[in-house]
Coordinates of C-alpha atoms in Angstrom, one line a residue:
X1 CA 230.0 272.1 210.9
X2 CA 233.3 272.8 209.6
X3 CA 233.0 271.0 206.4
X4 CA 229.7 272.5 205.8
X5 CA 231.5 276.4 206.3
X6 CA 234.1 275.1 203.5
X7 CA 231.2 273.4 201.2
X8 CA 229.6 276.9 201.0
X9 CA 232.9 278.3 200.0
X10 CA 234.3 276.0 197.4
X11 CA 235.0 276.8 193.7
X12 CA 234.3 274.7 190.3
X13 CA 236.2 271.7 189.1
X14 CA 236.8 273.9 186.0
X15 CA 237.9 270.3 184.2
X16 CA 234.0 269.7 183.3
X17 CA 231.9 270.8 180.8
X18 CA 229.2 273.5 182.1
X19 CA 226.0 274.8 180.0
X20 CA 226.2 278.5 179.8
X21 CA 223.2 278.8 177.1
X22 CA 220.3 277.4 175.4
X23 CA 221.2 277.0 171.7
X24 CA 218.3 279.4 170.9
X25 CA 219.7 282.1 172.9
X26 CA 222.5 282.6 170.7
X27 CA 221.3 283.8 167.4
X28 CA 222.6 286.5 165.1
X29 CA 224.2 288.8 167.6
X30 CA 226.3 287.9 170.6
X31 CA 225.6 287.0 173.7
X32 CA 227.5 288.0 177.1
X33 CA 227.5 285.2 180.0
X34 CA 229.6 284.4 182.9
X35 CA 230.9 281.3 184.5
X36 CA 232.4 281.0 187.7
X37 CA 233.7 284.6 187.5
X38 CA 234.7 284.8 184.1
X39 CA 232.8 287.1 181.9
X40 CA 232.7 285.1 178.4
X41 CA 230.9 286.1 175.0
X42 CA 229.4 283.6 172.8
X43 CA 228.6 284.0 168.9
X44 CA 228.4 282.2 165.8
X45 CA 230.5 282.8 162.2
X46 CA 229.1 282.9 159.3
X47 CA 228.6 279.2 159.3
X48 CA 226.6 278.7 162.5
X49 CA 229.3 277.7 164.1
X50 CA 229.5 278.5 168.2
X51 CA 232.2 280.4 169.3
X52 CA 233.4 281.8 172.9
X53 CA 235.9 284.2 173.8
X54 CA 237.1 286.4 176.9
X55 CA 234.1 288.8 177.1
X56 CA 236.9 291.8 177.3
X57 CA 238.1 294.3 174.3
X58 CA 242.2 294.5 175.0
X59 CA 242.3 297.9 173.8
X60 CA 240.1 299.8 176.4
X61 CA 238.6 296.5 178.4
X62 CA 235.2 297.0 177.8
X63 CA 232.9 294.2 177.1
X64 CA 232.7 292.9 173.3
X65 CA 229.5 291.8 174.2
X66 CA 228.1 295.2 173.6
X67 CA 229.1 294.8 170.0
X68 CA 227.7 292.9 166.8
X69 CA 229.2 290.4 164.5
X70 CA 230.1 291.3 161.1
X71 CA 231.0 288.4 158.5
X72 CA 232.2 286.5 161.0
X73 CA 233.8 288.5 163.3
X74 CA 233.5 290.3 166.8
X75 CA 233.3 293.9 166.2
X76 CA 233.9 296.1 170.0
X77 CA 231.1 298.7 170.2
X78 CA 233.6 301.0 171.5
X79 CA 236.4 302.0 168.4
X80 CA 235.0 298.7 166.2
X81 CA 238.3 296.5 166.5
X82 CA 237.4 293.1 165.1
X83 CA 238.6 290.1 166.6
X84 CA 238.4 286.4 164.7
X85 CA 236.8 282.9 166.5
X86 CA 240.3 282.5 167.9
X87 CA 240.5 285.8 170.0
X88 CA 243.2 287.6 167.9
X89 CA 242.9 291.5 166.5
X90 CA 242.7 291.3 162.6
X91 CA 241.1 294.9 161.9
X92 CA 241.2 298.3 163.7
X93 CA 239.5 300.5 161.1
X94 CA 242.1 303.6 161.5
X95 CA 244.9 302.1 161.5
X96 CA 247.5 304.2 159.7
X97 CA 249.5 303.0 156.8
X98 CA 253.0 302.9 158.9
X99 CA 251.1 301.3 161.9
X100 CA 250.8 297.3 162.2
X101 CA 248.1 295.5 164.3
X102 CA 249.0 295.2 168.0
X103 CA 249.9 291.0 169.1
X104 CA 247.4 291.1 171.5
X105 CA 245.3 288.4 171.7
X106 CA 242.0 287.3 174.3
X107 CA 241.2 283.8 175.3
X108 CA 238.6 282.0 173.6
X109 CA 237.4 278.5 175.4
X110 CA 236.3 275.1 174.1
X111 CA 232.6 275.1 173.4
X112 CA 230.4 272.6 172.1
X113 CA 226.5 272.9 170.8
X114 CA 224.9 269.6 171.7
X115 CA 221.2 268.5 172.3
X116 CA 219.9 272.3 172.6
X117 CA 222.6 273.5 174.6
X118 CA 225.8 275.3 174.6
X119 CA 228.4 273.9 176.3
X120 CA 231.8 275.5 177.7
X121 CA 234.8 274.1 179.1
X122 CA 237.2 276.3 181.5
X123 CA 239.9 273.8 182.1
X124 CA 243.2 272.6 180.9
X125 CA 242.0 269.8 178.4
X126 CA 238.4 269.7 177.3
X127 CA 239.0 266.4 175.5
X128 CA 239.8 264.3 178.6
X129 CA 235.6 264.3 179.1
X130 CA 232.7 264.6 177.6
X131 CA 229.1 267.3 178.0
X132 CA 226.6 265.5 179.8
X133 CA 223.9 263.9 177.0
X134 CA 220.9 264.5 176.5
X135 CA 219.2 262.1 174.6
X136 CA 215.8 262.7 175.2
X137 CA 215.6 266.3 173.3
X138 CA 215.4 265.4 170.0
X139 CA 213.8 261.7 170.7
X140 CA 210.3 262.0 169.3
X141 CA 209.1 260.5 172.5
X142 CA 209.8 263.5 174.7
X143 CA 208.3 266.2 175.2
X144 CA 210.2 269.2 177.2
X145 CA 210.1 272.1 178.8
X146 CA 212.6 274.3 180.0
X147 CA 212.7 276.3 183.2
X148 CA 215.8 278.4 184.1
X149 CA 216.9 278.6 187.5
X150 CA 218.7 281.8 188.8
X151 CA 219.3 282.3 191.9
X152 CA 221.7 284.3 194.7
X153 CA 223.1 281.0 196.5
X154 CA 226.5 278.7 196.4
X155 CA 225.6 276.2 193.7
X156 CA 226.0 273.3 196.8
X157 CA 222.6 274.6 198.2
X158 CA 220.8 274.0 194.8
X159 CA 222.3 270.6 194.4
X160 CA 221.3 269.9 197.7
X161 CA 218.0 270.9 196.9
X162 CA 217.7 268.9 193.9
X163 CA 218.8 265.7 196.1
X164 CA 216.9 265.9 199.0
X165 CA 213.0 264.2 197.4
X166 CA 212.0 264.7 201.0
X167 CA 211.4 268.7 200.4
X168 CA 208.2 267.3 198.2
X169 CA 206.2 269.2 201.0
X170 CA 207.1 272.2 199.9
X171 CA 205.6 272.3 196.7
X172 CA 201.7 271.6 197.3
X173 CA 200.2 271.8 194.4
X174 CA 202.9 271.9 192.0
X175 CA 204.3 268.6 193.8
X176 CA 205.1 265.6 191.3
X177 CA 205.7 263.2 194.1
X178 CA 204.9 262.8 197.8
X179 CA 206.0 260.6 200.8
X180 CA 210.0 259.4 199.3
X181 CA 211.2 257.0 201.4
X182 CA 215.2 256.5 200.9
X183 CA 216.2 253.5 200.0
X184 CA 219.9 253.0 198.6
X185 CA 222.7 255.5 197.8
X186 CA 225.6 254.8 195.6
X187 CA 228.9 256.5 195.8
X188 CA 231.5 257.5 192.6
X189 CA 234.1 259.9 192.9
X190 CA 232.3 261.7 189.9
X191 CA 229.0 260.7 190.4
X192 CA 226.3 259.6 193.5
X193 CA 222.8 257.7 192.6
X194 CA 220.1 258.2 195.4
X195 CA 217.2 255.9 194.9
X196 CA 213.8 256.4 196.5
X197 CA 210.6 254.6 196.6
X198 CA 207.5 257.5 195.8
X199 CA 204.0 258.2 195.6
X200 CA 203.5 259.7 192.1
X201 CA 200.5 261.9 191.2
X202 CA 200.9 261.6 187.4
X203 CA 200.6 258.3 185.1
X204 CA 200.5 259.0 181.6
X205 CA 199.3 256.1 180.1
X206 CA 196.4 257.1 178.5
X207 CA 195.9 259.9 175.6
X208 CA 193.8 262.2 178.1
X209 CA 197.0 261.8 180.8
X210 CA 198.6 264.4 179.6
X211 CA 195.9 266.9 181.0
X212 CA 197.1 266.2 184.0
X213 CA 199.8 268.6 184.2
X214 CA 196.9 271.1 184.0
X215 CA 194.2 269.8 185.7
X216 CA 195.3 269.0 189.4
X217 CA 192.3 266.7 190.0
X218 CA 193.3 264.7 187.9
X219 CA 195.9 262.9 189.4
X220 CA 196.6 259.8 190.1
X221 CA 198.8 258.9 193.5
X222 CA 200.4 255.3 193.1
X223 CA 203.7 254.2 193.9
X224 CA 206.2 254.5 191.5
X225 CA 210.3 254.3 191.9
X226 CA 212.5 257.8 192.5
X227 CA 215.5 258.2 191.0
X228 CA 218.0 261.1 191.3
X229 CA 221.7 261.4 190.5
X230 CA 224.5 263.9 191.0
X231 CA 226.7 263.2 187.9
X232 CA 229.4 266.3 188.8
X233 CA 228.4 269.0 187.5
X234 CA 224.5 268.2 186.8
X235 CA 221.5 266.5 188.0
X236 CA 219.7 264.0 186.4
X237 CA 215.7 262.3 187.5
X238 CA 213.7 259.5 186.9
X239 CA 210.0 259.3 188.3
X240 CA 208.9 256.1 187.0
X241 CA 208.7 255.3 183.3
X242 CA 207.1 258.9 182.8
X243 CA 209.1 261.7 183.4
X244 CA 212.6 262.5 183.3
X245 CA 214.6 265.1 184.6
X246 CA 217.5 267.1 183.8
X247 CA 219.7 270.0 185.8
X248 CA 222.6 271.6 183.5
X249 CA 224.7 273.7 185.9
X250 CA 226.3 277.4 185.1
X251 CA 227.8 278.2 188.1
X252 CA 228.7 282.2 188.5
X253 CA 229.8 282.7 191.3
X254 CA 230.4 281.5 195.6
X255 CA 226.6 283.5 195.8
X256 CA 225.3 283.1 192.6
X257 CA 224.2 280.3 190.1
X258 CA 222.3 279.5 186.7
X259 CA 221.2 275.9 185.8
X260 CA 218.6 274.5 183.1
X261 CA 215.8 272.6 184.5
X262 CA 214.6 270.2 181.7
X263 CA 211.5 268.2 182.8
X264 CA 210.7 265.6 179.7
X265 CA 207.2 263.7 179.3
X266 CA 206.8 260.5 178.2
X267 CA 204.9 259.1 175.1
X268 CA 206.5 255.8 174.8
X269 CA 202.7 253.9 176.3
X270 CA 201.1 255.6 173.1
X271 CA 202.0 253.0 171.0
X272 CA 199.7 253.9 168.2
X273 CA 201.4 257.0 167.9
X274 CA 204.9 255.9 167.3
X275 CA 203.3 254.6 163.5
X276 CA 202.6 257.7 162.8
X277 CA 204.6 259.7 160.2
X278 CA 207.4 260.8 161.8
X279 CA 207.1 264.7 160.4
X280 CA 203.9 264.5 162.0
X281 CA 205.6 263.3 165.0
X282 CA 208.2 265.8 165.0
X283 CA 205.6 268.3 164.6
X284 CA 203.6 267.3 167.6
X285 CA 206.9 267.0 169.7
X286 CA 207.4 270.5 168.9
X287 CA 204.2 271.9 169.4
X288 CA 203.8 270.5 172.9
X289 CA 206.9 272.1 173.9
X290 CA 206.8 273.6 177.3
X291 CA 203.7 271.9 178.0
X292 CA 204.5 271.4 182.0
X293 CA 205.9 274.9 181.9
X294 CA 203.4 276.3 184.6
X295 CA 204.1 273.1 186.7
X296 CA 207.8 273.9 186.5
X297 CA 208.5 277.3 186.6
X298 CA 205.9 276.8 190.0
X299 CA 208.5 274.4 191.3
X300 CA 211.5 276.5 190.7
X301 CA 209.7 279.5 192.0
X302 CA 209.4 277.9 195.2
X303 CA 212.6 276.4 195.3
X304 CA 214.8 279.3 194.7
X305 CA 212.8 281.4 197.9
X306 CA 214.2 278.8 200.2
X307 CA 217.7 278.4 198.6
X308 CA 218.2 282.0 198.6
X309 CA 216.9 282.2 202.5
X310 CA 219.6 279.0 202.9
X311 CA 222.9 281.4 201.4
X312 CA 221.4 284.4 203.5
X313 CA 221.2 282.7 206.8
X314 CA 224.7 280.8 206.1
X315 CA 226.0 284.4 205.4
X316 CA 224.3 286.0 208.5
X317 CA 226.1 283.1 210.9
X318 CA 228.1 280.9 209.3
X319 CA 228.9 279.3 212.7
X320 CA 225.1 278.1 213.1
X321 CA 224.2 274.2 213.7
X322 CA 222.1 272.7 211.5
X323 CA 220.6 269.0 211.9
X324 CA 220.1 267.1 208.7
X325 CA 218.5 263.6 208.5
X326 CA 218.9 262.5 204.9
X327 CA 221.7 260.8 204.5
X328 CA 222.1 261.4 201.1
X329 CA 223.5 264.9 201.2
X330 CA 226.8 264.0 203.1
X331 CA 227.7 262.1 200.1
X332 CA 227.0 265.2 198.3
X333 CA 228.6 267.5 200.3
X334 CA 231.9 264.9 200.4
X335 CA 231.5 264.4 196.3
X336 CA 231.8 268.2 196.1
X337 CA 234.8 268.3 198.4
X338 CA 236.4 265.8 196.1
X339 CA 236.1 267.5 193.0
X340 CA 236.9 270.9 194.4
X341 CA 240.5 269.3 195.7
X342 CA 241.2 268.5 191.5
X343 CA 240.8 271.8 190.5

């Protein structure tokens, strides 16, 4: 039980890329998130272009997320000193004649905006690695939806979560799958691949399948291979040829995480469709965006109730025994322990 007390109270590898916003999130005005105890505000110049910085004004340390952007710059809400993409003070609009601007300067952070995300790296060199693709999101064969996933809880207890296929019974009617059986695990020190033999309730191999996301006798149960990997930081899912997950972790905190839960349909056995114009296409793939979004936001509901009941019952008694019969969550909990040792 002793590694389990130091799992629960482990930081980031900061020398990864983490998603700390959808791409949409960040429009005209800025936008205040925090990673792993770092307040950090994102924005865009007057080219689009993503930016992060220390969410902190150095003059009265106030957030500069409570202020606006103007032609390309951070203005603080507080006395409007404007800070540039690179953290450093180019305008305090009293400034006397005889007075210079002060050398102070506030981190700004690698970012990168890839496949409907914004990425953020906290480390010491962000070009030693790579963001986690995507390339499902803007492959006209997908279809997405988003669900976000917030929760009070050590980010181990929602990867544990994410591993374990054997939870399925939680989820009744939302439920994708049912009766995993685990077959093989493979090991990485970045990366552990859990494969599962399933009964899946969705096919979608027919134009009316899609209805069965919500339509719940409609389903089909037949066997279909389970797939789910923890490629440090994020979680990635295969059920069969049809659906394909995605988990793009922002830890905040020991008690608190964010992650993106991306859940991707399909529409590669709709053969006549892929001859269709692909504007048409495009315009289908993003009208049926967030079709499985009562399915999903119904599995993360659940999901977060018992993670949350997991970090309260650790806190409560951190000496409590549990017993745990899938073996794939030791490999997690030692992958974890790995990385946390290279920070």
């Amino acid at each position: 039980m002793n590694q389990n007390i130091k799992i629960r109270d482990l930081e980031i590898n900061p020398n990864h890329w983490y998603v700390v916003a959808r791409s949409s999130e960040v429009k005209t005005q800025p936008l205040g998130v925090t990673l792993w105890n770092k307040p950090i505000i994102l924005f865009r110049d007057n080219q689009e272009k993503i930016h992060a910085l220390e969410d902190r004004c150095p003059h009265r340390q106030v957030k500069l997320s409570h202020g606006k952007i103007i032609a390309g710059l951070i203005e603080c809400a507080y006395h409007g000193w404007q800070f540039n993409a690179l953290g450093k003070c180019v305008k305090i609009p009293y400034l006397a004649e005889n007075q210079k601007l002060p050398h102070c300067q506030i981190q700004n952070y690698p970012v990168q905006e890839l496949d409907g995300f914004i990425w953020l790296f906290l480390g010491e060199n962000s070009t030693q690695t790579q963001p986690l693709g995507i390339p499902e999101w803007d492959h006209l064969n997908y279809i997405a939806t988003v669900s976000l996933i917030h929760c009070q809880a050590h980010y181990s207890f929602v990867i544990e979560n994410l591993m374990d296929m054997y939870h399925g019974h939680l989820h009744q009617n939302w439920q994708a799958w049912t009766d995993a059986v685990l077959e093989k695990i493979d090991e990485s020190p970045d990366q552990i691949d859990v494969q599962y033999q399933a009964q899946s309730y969705y096919k979608i191999d027919k134009i009316w399948s899609i209805s069965q996301l919500f339509f719940p006798a409609l389903r089909q149960l037949h066997p279909e291979p389970l797939t789910v990997s923890y490629i440090y930081p994020h979680w990635v899912s295969t059920l069969g040829k049809d659906f394909k997950i995605y988990c793009l972790f922002c830890p905040v905190s020991l008690t608190e995480t964010k992650a993106y839960l991306i859940h991707f349909t399909s529409l590669h056995s709709f053969w006549r469709l892929h001859k269709l114009p692909i504007p048409f296409r495009r315009f289908l793939k993003n009208k049926l965006f967030g079709s499985a979004q009562k399915l999903l936001d119904g599995l993360v509901e659940q999901d977060i109730k018992m993670i949350e009941e997991e970090q309260q019952a650790y806190q409560n008694n951190p000496e409590q025994k549990g017993y745990e019969f899938n073996r794939s969550l030791a490999s997690v909990q030692k992958l974890i322990l790995h990385q946390a040792s290279l920070s």
